[in-house]
Amino acid sequence: MLRLDAPEERLDKAEIADFAVHEARRLVVAEAAIDVVDLHDADRIDEAAARITEASNRLETGLNAPVPDDKEWVADDRPPVPQYPVDSLVGPLKNLVMSSSLPPALLGGAGLAALAGLCANASLQVYGKLMQPILWVPLIAPVSGGKSPALERAFREFEHLDIETHQHYRTEMGDWEEDGRAKAADDRPEDPTCIIDDITVEQLARSLNENPNRIAIYDELSKGIKQIGQYKKNSGDRDQYLKLWTGRSWRYNRVTGKIDFWIKRPVLSICGCLPDGRLDVLGEADDDGFRCRWLPHLSSVVKPPWRPDRPARRWYRVVHKLYACNGEPREWDLKGSALALWVDASERWGKEISSNETSLTVAALAKADQQVQRIALVLAESMAPGKGGELPAEAMQCAVVLMD
């Protein structure tokens, strides 16, 4: 609220509007700068500048401030971000989302991605074919919208467990090198960790060759997408990632012959933070199927209200259980009530394809039946870690609601 200490008759409408716009810009821009914790840190100057620019631009376009009579207000023509269906969530994921004041969509998306990384050895049998739990989840929100805190909270226990595993792995590597066995490649310890970040395609191939179940986490997803060739025409690296999303076997070799990996069942999930002003990195069109492979989780909250987080004990327990059985293959079957729910939803999405003129929406609808299977699979694993068997109808129902 702005208080104007002047008699009303001394100012006309235009002058009051000019004053309000000027003061609002000054206050919002100042808040945007203050919100950066370490403003004197050179690495965060660009972040501060981006926040100030975004705040100022939002005021310029009339999103947050009055507009004088002589200026035309330009409305945001994007549809509103749908409300995240917290009440429809099931199992430990709901416990995670309800434990924090962070935007539910961001916590829910990060939680789904974490579950995908934790149950990478699970499969869902659908009409004789196996679907792998591969999810690519961008957490989309304005700057300071809670993306990074949501990512950190969802993956906190997962990362702690992976750090312990990595320490054991490094100890084994040190023993292997000290014993003089380094030349015997067959005896080399393999890296059993799950979480990776900021790696090239060749490094990814080496990682998946050692452990085919991985999840890549990016605090800045746009950087990760650049690595996979989003801005390169006819990028071979991008083609490799398009194939990895399908879960089919992947052969990676080089002409020198020194590198030749054939990974039978690669499972690579991805999760990262993406400002709502950088959706272009996902692609303006979907002529090669890249954009529709992503499962976006959006929040329009500019700055989430803060309150102390409550312990998400049920979430913590399932993370530990899934991590302990991550190396054990198991299968779930899509049948019964869960199959009926999936068939009904797939038929409905198919009808929407024929009535929709937006190419991006059509592409997303075309992948919806596969995405919902993957979501249901990771939800089933969270409800009964490592159990396998018939997919619970509750998991499919929740997956359909999230997909919608």
Short mmCIF file of C-alpha atoms in Angstrom, two decimals:
data_model
loop_
_atom_site.label_atom_id
_atom_site.label_comp_id
_atom_site.label_asym_id
_atom_site.label_seq_id
_atom_site.Cartn_x
_atom_site.Cartn_y
_atom_site.Cartn_z
CA MET A 1 0.00 0.00 0.00
CA LEU A 2 1.20 3.51 -0.83
CA ARG A 3 0.14 6.52 1.20
CA LEU A 4 -0.07 9.85 -0.63
CA ASP A 5 0.08 12.81 1.77
CA ALA A 6 -1.53 15.49 -0.42
CA PRO A 7 -5.01 16.93 -0.72
CA GLU A 8 -6.94 15.08 -3.42
CA GLU A 9 -7.86 18.27 -5.27
CA ARG A 10 -4.20 19.13 -5.92
CA LEU A 11 -3.54 16.05 -8.10
CA ASP A 12 -5.45 14.77 -11.08
CA LYS A 13 -5.89 11.10 -11.98
CA ALA A 14 -2.87 10.95 -14.31
CA GLU A 15 -0.55 12.44 -11.68
CA ILE A 16 -1.72 9.95 -9.06
CA ALA A 17 -1.15 7.07 -11.50
CA ASP A 18 2.35 8.32 -12.36
CA PHE A 19 3.21 8.57 -8.68
CA ALA A 20 1.92 5.06 -7.95
CA VAL A 21 3.84 3.52 -10.85
CA HIS A 22 7.06 5.27 -9.84
CA GLU A 23 6.83 4.24 -6.19
CA ALA A 24 5.77 0.68 -6.99
CA ARG A 25 8.74 0.25 -9.33
CA ARG A 26 11.14 1.63 -6.73
CA LEU A 27 9.86 -0.69 -4.00
CA VAL A 28 9.60 -3.85 -6.10
CA VAL A 29 13.01 -3.39 -7.71
CA ALA A 30 14.57 -2.78 -4.31
CA GLU A 31 12.96 -5.95 -2.98
CA ALA A 32 14.22 -7.91 -5.98
CA ALA A 33 17.77 -6.81 -5.24
CA ILE A 34 17.53 -7.43 -1.49
CA ASP A 35 16.18 -10.91 -2.10
CA VAL A 36 19.61 -12.01 -3.35
CA VAL A 37 21.39 -13.14 -0.21
CA ASP A 38 24.97 -12.54 -1.28
CA LEU A 39 24.67 -9.52 -3.52
CA HIS A 40 28.41 -8.83 -3.25
CA ASP A 41 29.24 -12.32 -4.52
CA ALA A 42 30.30 -11.88 -8.16
CA ASP A 43 28.63 -15.16 -9.14
CA ARG A 44 25.22 -13.80 -8.08
CA ILE A 45 25.36 -10.36 -9.68
CA ASP A 46 23.75 -11.72 -12.86
CA GLU A 47 21.00 -13.28 -10.77
CA ALA A 48 20.34 -9.94 -9.06
CA ALA A 49 20.26 -8.14 -12.40
CA ALA A 50 17.83 -10.70 -13.81
CA ARG A 51 15.49 -10.28 -10.86
CA ILE A 52 15.56 -6.49 -11.09
CA THR A 53 14.91 -6.62 -14.83
CA GLU A 54 12.03 -9.07 -14.41
CA ALA A 55 10.41 -6.97 -11.69
CA SER A 56 10.73 -3.81 -13.76
CA ASN A 57 9.41 -5.50 -16.91
CA ARG A 58 6.37 -6.83 -15.08
CA LEU A 59 5.56 -3.29 -13.99
CA GLU A 60 6.14 -1.92 -17.48
CA THR A 61 3.65 -4.40 -18.96
CA GLY A 62 1.03 -3.54 -16.39
CA LEU A 63 1.10 -6.81 -14.49
CA ASN A 64 1.61 -5.30 -11.04
CA ALA A 65 0.90 -1.59 -11.29
CA PRO A 66 -1.72 0.99 -12.35
CA VAL A 67 -1.50 2.19 -15.93
CA PRO A 68 -1.96 5.85 -16.90
CA ASP A 69 -4.78 6.71 -19.32
CA ASP A 70 -2.37 7.44 -22.16
CA LYS A 71 -0.83 3.95 -22.09
CA GLU A 72 -2.40 0.75 -23.31
CA TRP A 73 -2.42 -2.14 -20.86
CA VAL A 74 -1.10 -5.34 -22.43
CA ALA A 75 -2.66 -8.38 -20.78
CA ASP A 76 -0.86 -11.70 -20.31
CA ASP A 77 -2.67 -13.97 -22.80
CA ARG A 78 -1.39 -17.22 -21.28
CA PRO A 79 -4.02 -19.30 -19.50
CA PRO A 80 -3.80 -19.30 -15.70
CA VAL A 81 -1.64 -21.96 -14.09
CA PRO A 82 -3.98 -24.74 -12.93
CA GLN A 83 -4.23 -25.42 -9.22
CA TYR A 84 -2.14 -28.41 -8.20
CA PRO A 85 -4.44 -31.27 -7.06
CA VAL A 86 -3.01 -31.79 -3.57
CA ASP A 87 -6.15 -33.54 -2.33
CA SER A 88 -5.81 -36.19 -5.05
CA LEU A 89 -2.24 -37.12 -4.14
CA VAL A 90 -1.54 -40.49 -2.57
CA GLY A 91 1.09 -42.03 -0.32
CA PRO A 92 4.34 -40.40 0.81
CA LEU A 93 4.24 -37.85 -2.02
CA LYS A 94 1.25 -36.19 -0.35
CA ASN A 95 3.15 -36.22 2.94
CA LEU A 96 6.04 -34.38 1.29
CA VAL A 97 3.84 -31.75 -0.35
CA MET A 98 1.78 -31.11 2.80
CA SER A 99 4.87 -30.73 5.00
CA SER A 100 5.99 -27.40 3.56
CA SER A 101 4.74 -23.95 2.58
CA LEU A 102 6.59 -24.24 -0.74
CA PRO A 103 4.38 -24.30 -3.86
CA PRO A 104 2.74 -27.75 -4.06
CA ALA A 105 3.38 -28.11 -7.80
CA LEU A 106 7.12 -27.65 -7.36
CA LEU A 107 7.38 -30.05 -4.43
CA GLY A 108 5.13 -32.55 -6.19
CA GLY A 109 7.16 -32.45 -9.40
CA ALA A 110 10.48 -32.78 -7.57
CA GLY A 111 9.03 -35.60 -5.51
CA LEU A 112 7.89 -37.53 -8.59
CA ALA A 113 11.34 -37.15 -10.13
CA ALA A 114 13.02 -38.34 -6.93
CA LEU A 115 10.75 -41.40 -6.85
CA ALA A 116 11.63 -42.13 -10.48
CA GLY A 117 15.32 -42.09 -9.61
CA LEU A 118 14.77 -44.28 -6.56
CA CYS A 119 12.74 -46.99 -8.32
CA ALA A 120 14.64 -47.13 -11.59
CA ASN A 121 14.72 -50.95 -11.51
CA ALA A 122 10.93 -51.19 -11.45
CA SER A 123 8.91 -51.79 -14.64
CA LEU A 124 5.24 -51.65 -15.58
CA GLN A 125 3.93 -54.36 -17.89
CA VAL A 126 1.37 -53.00 -20.33
CA TYR A 127 -0.03 -55.42 -22.90
CA GLY A 128 3.17 -57.46 -22.82
CA LYS A 129 5.51 -54.46 -23.09
CA LEU A 130 7.55 -52.99 -20.24
CA MET A 131 7.41 -49.29 -19.37
CA GLN A 132 10.34 -47.84 -17.42
CA PRO A 133 10.01 -45.10 -14.74
CA ILE A 134 11.64 -42.36 -16.82
CA LEU A 135 10.41 -38.84 -15.99
CA TRP A 136 11.79 -35.51 -17.19
CA VAL A 137 10.42 -32.87 -14.84
CA PRO A 138 11.07 -29.13 -15.19
CA LEU A 139 10.10 -27.09 -12.13
CA ILE A 140 8.79 -23.86 -13.66
CA ALA A 141 8.12 -20.70 -11.65
CA PRO A 142 9.03 -17.00 -11.52
CA VAL A 143 12.39 -15.95 -10.13
CA SER A 144 12.39 -16.45 -6.32
CA GLY A 145 9.36 -18.70 -6.76
CA GLY A 146 10.72 -21.57 -4.63
CA LYS A 147 12.14 -23.84 -7.34
CA SER A 148 15.53 -24.55 -5.78
CA PRO A 149 14.19 -25.02 -2.22
CA ALA A 150 11.61 -27.50 -3.54
CA LEU A 151 14.29 -29.42 -5.44
CA GLU A 152 16.54 -29.49 -2.37
CA ARG A 153 13.77 -30.64 -0.01
CA ALA A 154 12.57 -33.46 -2.25
CA PHE A 155 16.08 -34.81 -2.89
CA ARG A 156 17.64 -34.15 0.54
CA GLU A 157 17.48 -37.70 1.92
CA PHE A 158 18.21 -39.22 -1.49
CA GLU A 159 21.38 -37.15 -1.79
CA HIS A 160 22.52 -38.04 1.76
CA LEU A 161 22.22 -41.74 0.96
CA ASP A 162 24.01 -41.31 -2.36
CA ILE A 163 26.84 -39.41 -0.68
CA GLU A 164 27.38 -42.31 1.72
CA THR A 165 27.37 -44.75 -1.21
CA HIS A 166 29.87 -42.59 -3.06
CA GLN A 167 32.21 -42.54 -0.05
CA HIS A 168 32.21 -46.36 0.02
CA TYR A 169 32.82 -46.40 -3.73
CA ARG A 170 35.82 -44.06 -3.45
CA THR A 171 37.25 -46.26 -0.67
CA GLU A 172 36.95 -49.32 -2.91
CA MET A 173 38.59 -47.41 -5.77
CA GLY A 174 41.48 -46.41 -3.52
CA ASP A 175 42.00 -50.01 -2.40
CA TRP A 176 41.84 -51.18 -6.02
CA GLU A 177 44.50 -48.68 -7.09
CA GLU A 178 46.78 -49.40 -4.12
CA ASP A 179 46.63 -53.16 -4.74
CA GLY A 180 48.16 -52.63 -8.17
CA ARG A 181 45.09 -53.95 -9.94
CA ALA A 182 44.46 -50.73 -11.85
CA LYS A 183 45.56 -52.33 -15.11
CA ALA A 184 43.00 -55.10 -14.75
CA ALA A 185 39.94 -53.24 -15.98
CA ASP A 186 37.64 -56.17 -15.25
CA ASP A 187 38.26 -55.79 -11.52
CA ARG A 188 37.59 -52.05 -11.45
CA PRO A 189 34.84 -51.13 -8.94
CA GLU A 190 31.71 -49.71 -10.58
CA ASP A 191 30.07 -46.50 -9.42
CA PRO A 192 26.72 -47.52 -7.84
CA THR A 193 25.46 -43.99 -7.14
CA CYS A 194 22.30 -42.69 -8.80
CA ILE A 195 22.53 -38.88 -8.90
CA ILE A 196 24.54 -37.10 -11.59
CA ASP A 197 24.76 -33.53 -12.89
CA ASP A 198 26.57 -31.35 -15.41
CA ILE A 199 28.01 -34.11 -17.58
CA THR A 200 28.65 -34.49 -21.29
CA VAL A 201 27.04 -37.21 -23.38
CA GLU A 202 30.26 -39.23 -23.27
CA GLN A 203 30.37 -38.99 -19.47
CA LEU A 204 26.70 -39.97 -19.37
CA ALA A 205 27.43 -43.04 -21.49
CA ARG A 206 30.23 -44.06 -19.13
CA SER A 207 27.98 -43.51 -16.10
CA LEU A 208 25.09 -45.50 -17.55
CA ASN A 209 27.49 -48.27 -18.57
CA GLU A 210 28.52 -48.64 -14.92
CA ASN A 211 25.04 -48.14 -13.50
CA PRO A 212 22.17 -47.90 -16.02
CA ASN A 213 19.86 -46.30 -13.43
CA ARG A 214 20.58 -42.59 -13.05
CA ILE A 215 18.86 -39.28 -12.41
CA ALA A 216 20.31 -35.93 -13.49
CA ILE A 217 19.57 -32.93 -11.24
CA TYR A 218 20.05 -29.36 -12.44
CA ASP A 219 19.59 -26.25 -10.32
CA GLU A 220 19.68 -24.44 -13.68
CA LEU A 221 17.92 -26.72 -16.15
CA SER A 222 18.60 -24.39 -19.08
CA LYS A 223 22.31 -25.20 -18.76
CA GLY A 224 21.56 -28.90 -18.83
CA ILE A 225 19.42 -28.54 -21.95
CA LYS A 226 22.22 -26.65 -23.67
CA GLN A 227 24.47 -29.62 -22.97
CA ILE A 228 22.12 -31.97 -24.77
CA GLY A 229 22.09 -29.91 -27.93
CA GLN A 230 18.84 -27.98 -27.72
CA TYR A 231 20.44 -25.01 -29.50
CA LYS A 232 22.27 -27.08 -32.12
CA LYS A 233 20.74 -28.01 -35.44
CA ASN A 234 20.83 -31.70 -36.22
CA SER A 235 22.56 -32.40 -32.92
CA GLY A 236 23.58 -36.02 -32.52
CA ASP A 237 23.65 -35.56 -28.75
CA ARG A 238 20.03 -34.41 -28.76
CA ASP A 239 19.02 -37.47 -30.79
CA GLN A 240 20.68 -39.66 -28.17
CA TYR A 241 18.59 -38.06 -25.41
CA LEU A 242 15.39 -38.42 -27.43
CA LYS A 243 16.10 -42.14 -27.61
CA LEU A 244 17.01 -42.38 -23.93
CA TRP A 245 13.55 -41.11 -22.96
CA THR A 246 12.00 -44.17 -24.64
CA GLY A 247 14.01 -46.57 -22.45
CA ARG A 248 15.25 -48.59 -25.42
CA SER A 249 18.76 -50.03 -25.47
CA TRP A 250 21.46 -47.48 -26.26
CA ARG A 251 24.74 -48.07 -28.04
CA TYR A 252 27.33 -45.35 -27.75
CA ASN A 253 30.62 -45.65 -29.63
CA ARG A 254 33.32 -43.54 -31.18
CA VAL A 255 35.18 -44.04 -34.46
CA THR A 256 38.43 -44.66 -32.60
CA GLY A 257 36.94 -47.86 -31.22
CA LYS A 258 38.19 -47.08 -27.72
CA ILE A 259 34.66 -46.32 -26.56
CA ASP A 260 31.91 -48.78 -27.39
CA PHE A 261 29.11 -49.20 -24.83
CA TRP A 262 25.87 -51.07 -25.36
CA ILE A 263 23.48 -50.34 -22.50
CA LYS A 264 20.56 -52.74 -22.56
CA ARG A 265 18.16 -50.93 -20.24
CA PRO A 266 19.13 -47.29 -19.62
CA VAL A 267 16.85 -45.42 -17.21
CA LEU A 268 17.64 -41.70 -17.08
CA SER A 269 15.30 -39.31 -15.33
CA ILE A 270 15.89 -35.55 -15.23
CA CYS A 271 14.74 -32.81 -12.86
CA GLY A 272 15.70 -29.16 -12.77
CA CYS A 273 14.66 -25.57 -12.16
CA LEU A 274 13.50 -23.34 -15.00
CA PRO A 275 12.35 -19.69 -14.72
CA ASP A 276 8.99 -19.08 -16.36
CA GLY A 277 10.68 -16.64 -18.73
CA ARG A 278 12.94 -19.35 -20.17
CA LEU A 279 10.41 -21.78 -21.59
CA ASP A 280 12.04 -21.23 -24.98
CA VAL A 281 14.81 -23.67 -24.04
CA LEU A 282 12.27 -26.48 -24.22
CA GLY A 283 11.62 -25.53 -27.85
CA GLU A 284 9.18 -23.19 -29.57
CA ALA A 285 7.73 -26.09 -31.55
CA ASP A 286 7.72 -29.84 -31.16
CA ASP A 287 8.65 -31.11 -34.60
CA ASP A 288 11.02 -33.75 -33.19
CA GLY A 289 9.17 -34.71 -30.00
CA PHE A 290 11.61 -33.04 -27.60
CA ARG A 291 9.26 -30.69 -25.77
CA CYS A 292 6.44 -33.19 -25.26
CA ARG A 293 8.81 -35.54 -23.43
CA TRP A 294 8.89 -33.12 -20.51
CA LEU A 295 6.38 -33.28 -17.66
CA PRO A 296 6.18 -29.63 -16.56
CA HIS A 297 5.19 -28.66 -13.03
CA LEU A 298 4.27 -24.99 -12.88
CA SER A 299 3.73 -22.45 -10.13
CA SER A 300 2.78 -18.80 -10.55
CA VAL A 301 3.75 -17.84 -6.98
CA VAL A 302 6.29 -15.00 -7.16
CA LYS A 303 7.59 -15.38 -3.62
CA PRO A 304 6.19 -18.20 -1.45
CA PRO A 305 5.19 -17.38 2.14
CA TRP A 306 7.63 -18.78 4.66
CA ARG A 307 6.80 -21.02 7.56
CA PRO A 308 8.86 -23.69 9.33
CA ASP A 309 8.74 -27.02 7.50
CA ARG A 310 7.24 -29.98 9.29
CA PRO A 311 9.10 -33.32 9.25
CA ALA A 312 7.97 -35.42 6.28
CA ARG A 313 8.60 -38.70 8.11
CA ARG A 314 6.59 -40.89 5.78
CA TRP A 315 8.50 -39.45 2.81
CA TYR A 316 11.87 -39.99 4.52
CA ARG A 317 11.01 -43.63 5.30
CA VAL A 318 10.02 -44.47 1.74
CA VAL A 319 13.19 -42.84 0.36
CA HIS A 320 15.30 -45.11 2.57
CA LYS A 321 13.27 -48.20 1.65
CA LEU A 322 13.41 -47.54 -2.09
CA TYR A 323 17.12 -46.75 -1.98
CA ALA A 324 17.79 -50.05 -0.21
CA CYS A 325 15.99 -52.07 -2.90
CA ASN A 326 16.95 -49.97 -5.92
CA GLY A 327 19.17 -52.72 -7.32
CA GLU A 328 16.41 -55.33 -7.27
CA PRO A 329 14.35 -55.70 -10.49
CA ARG A 330 10.58 -55.97 -10.04
CA GLU A 331 7.51 -55.76 -12.26
CA TRP A 332 4.08 -54.26 -11.83
CA ASP A 333 1.12 -55.27 -14.00
CA LEU A 334 -1.42 -52.84 -15.44
CA LYS A 335 -4.72 -54.68 -15.18
CA GLY A 336 -8.09 -54.62 -13.46
CA SER A 337 -9.39 -51.25 -12.22
CA ALA A 338 -6.11 -49.47 -12.94
CA LEU A 339 -6.21 -50.64 -16.56
CA ALA A 340 -9.80 -49.46 -16.95
CA LEU A 341 -8.88 -46.01 -15.61
CA TRP A 342 -5.95 -45.79 -18.02
CA VAL A 343 -8.03 -46.88 -21.02
CA ASP A 344 -10.75 -44.31 -20.26
CA ALA A 345 -8.21 -41.50 -19.88
CA SER A 346 -6.31 -42.51 -23.04
CA GLU A 347 -9.51 -42.52 -25.10
CA ARG A 348 -10.46 -39.09 -23.76
CA TRP A 349 -7.02 -37.66 -24.59
CA GLY A 350 -7.25 -39.19 -28.05
CA LYS A 351 -10.51 -37.35 -28.71
CA GLU A 352 -8.95 -34.09 -27.50
CA ILE A 353 -6.16 -34.50 -30.06
CA SER A 354 -8.62 -34.38 -32.96
CA SER A 355 -10.33 -31.25 -31.61
CA ASN A 356 -7.21 -29.26 -30.71
CA GLU A 357 -5.43 -26.96 -33.15
CA THR A 358 -2.36 -26.19 -31.03
CA SER A 359 0.55 -28.34 -32.17
CA LEU A 360 2.27 -28.29 -28.78
CA THR A 361 -0.89 -29.42 -27.01
CA VAL A 362 -1.45 -32.16 -29.58
CA ALA A 363 2.11 -33.40 -29.09
CA ALA A 364 1.67 -33.43 -25.30
CA LEU A 365 -1.64 -35.29 -25.56
CA ALA A 366 -0.01 -37.87 -27.82
CA LYS A 367 2.49 -38.70 -25.06
CA ALA A 368 -0.01 -38.47 -22.19
CA ASP A 369 -0.82 -42.20 -22.13
CA GLN A 370 2.88 -43.04 -21.67
CA GLN A 371 3.53 -40.28 -19.15
CA VAL A 372 0.62 -41.37 -16.99
CA GLN A 373 1.90 -44.97 -16.92
CA ARG A 374 5.27 -43.76 -15.64
CA ILE A 375 3.69 -41.52 -12.99
CA ALA A 376 1.47 -44.38 -11.81
CA LEU A 377 4.46 -46.70 -11.63
CA VAL A 378 6.51 -44.45 -9.35
CA LEU A 379 3.45 -43.76 -7.18
CA ALA A 380 2.85 -47.51 -6.82
CA GLU A 381 6.47 -47.96 -5.76
CA SER A 382 6.09 -45.24 -3.13
CA MET A 383 2.98 -46.96 -1.76
CA ALA A 384 4.58 -50.43 -1.64
CA PRO A 385 8.38 -50.17 -2.11
CA GLY A 386 9.81 -53.02 -4.18
CA LYS A 387 6.66 -55.12 -3.96
CA GLY A 388 5.54 -55.43 -7.59
CA GLY A 389 2.33 -57.12 -8.64
CA GLU A 390 -0.95 -55.52 -9.70
CA LEU A 391 -0.77 -51.74 -10.02
CA PRO A 392 -3.04 -50.10 -7.41
CA ALA A 393 -6.02 -48.27 -8.88
CA GLU A 394 -5.29 -45.36 -6.49
CA ALA A 395 -1.90 -44.84 -8.13
CA MET A 396 -3.43 -44.70 -11.63
CA GLN A 397 -6.26 -42.41 -10.49
CA CYS A 398 -3.76 -39.95 -9.01
CA ALA A 399 -1.59 -40.16 -12.12
CA VAL A 400 -4.54 -39.35 -14.40
CA VAL A 401 -5.51 -36.32 -12.28
CA LEU A 402 -1.92 -35.03 -12.36
CA MET A 403 -1.70 -35.58 -16.12
CA ASP A 404 -4.94 -33.67 -16.68
#
